[in-house]
Amino acid sequence: MSSKLIGSDLTRAMLERGDKQVWCAVSNESEQDAINTIKNVDGRFIMHIVSFENECFLCEEEGTWKYAIPIKKIPLTQDEVGL
């Protein structure tokens, strides 16, 4: 059994250590549904998660979610796009 944190467990751990805002793909259906948000680049379900209370993730945009998968948003560089 692996002890590495992934998915919503990782988001909870990041909030517990004091992270104030975590970019996440979110869903109320399942973790796989949140992962599909990433694969489908569906920006409607990418939120700033700010806390975990009463078994729900709370986002800065004032919604609540059952699942929140942390993502990394970074700007591309000139080298990465081949210019």
XYZ file of C-alpha atoms in Angstrom:
83
model
C 0.000 0.000 0.000
C 1.336 3.427 -0.958
C 1.558 6.221 1.593
C 1.730 8.980 -1.032
C -1.065 11.523 -0.855
C -3.037 12.074 -4.049
C -6.336 13.614 -5.111
C -8.618 15.123 -2.491
C -6.419 13.729 0.307
C -3.524 15.816 -1.019
C -5.713 18.941 -1.167
C -6.801 18.421 2.459
C -3.178 17.974 3.555
C -2.125 21.154 1.736
C -4.885 23.127 3.476
C -3.972 21.607 6.851
C -0.353 22.708 6.471
C -1.566 26.271 5.908
C -1.885 26.746 2.152
C -4.362 29.586 1.676
C -5.518 28.803 -1.843
C -5.138 25.635 -3.924
C -6.039 25.490 -7.624
C -8.189 22.366 -8.047
C -10.343 20.515 -10.511
C -13.575 19.922 -8.615
C -16.593 17.635 -8.725
C -19.481 16.495 -6.589
C -19.638 13.148 -8.443
C -16.222 11.496 -8.045
C -12.476 12.010 -8.146
C -12.474 10.526 -11.656
C -15.008 13.156 -12.741
C -12.654 15.868 -11.437
C -9.759 14.260 -13.319
C -11.874 14.304 -16.485
C -12.240 18.071 -15.977
C -8.470 18.334 -16.299
C -8.348 16.078 -19.357
C -11.196 17.979 -21.035
C -9.822 21.414 -20.056
C -13.202 22.419 -18.634
C -12.547 25.737 -16.896
C -15.999 25.803 -15.299
C -14.759 23.239 -12.786
C -11.357 24.703 -11.923
C -11.616 26.550 -8.600
C -9.512 28.146 -5.864
C -10.068 25.876 -2.849
C -9.628 27.791 0.413
C -10.793 25.373 3.130
C -12.250 21.986 4.022
C -15.204 22.041 6.410
C -18.038 19.619 7.176
C -16.726 17.065 4.646
C -16.782 19.665 1.819
C -14.165 21.724 0.056
C -15.019 25.409 -0.051
C -13.886 27.546 -2.949
C -13.121 31.239 -3.164
C -15.966 31.479 -5.665
C -18.339 30.487 -2.798
C -19.229 26.955 -3.919
C -18.838 23.650 -2.086
C -17.421 20.475 -3.561
C -17.075 16.880 -2.443
C -13.883 16.233 -4.456
C -10.981 18.578 -5.225
C -7.898 17.440 -7.164
C -4.949 19.876 -6.968
C -3.608 21.082 -10.285
C -0.648 23.193 -11.328
C -1.180 26.275 -13.474
C 2.019 27.745 -14.850
C 2.777 30.108 -17.725
C 4.459 28.705 -20.805
C 7.887 29.904 -21.810
C 9.165 30.789 -25.261
C 11.320 27.640 -25.296
C 8.360 25.403 -24.408
C 6.380 26.615 -27.407
C 9.353 26.496 -29.756
C 9.787 30.181 -30.588
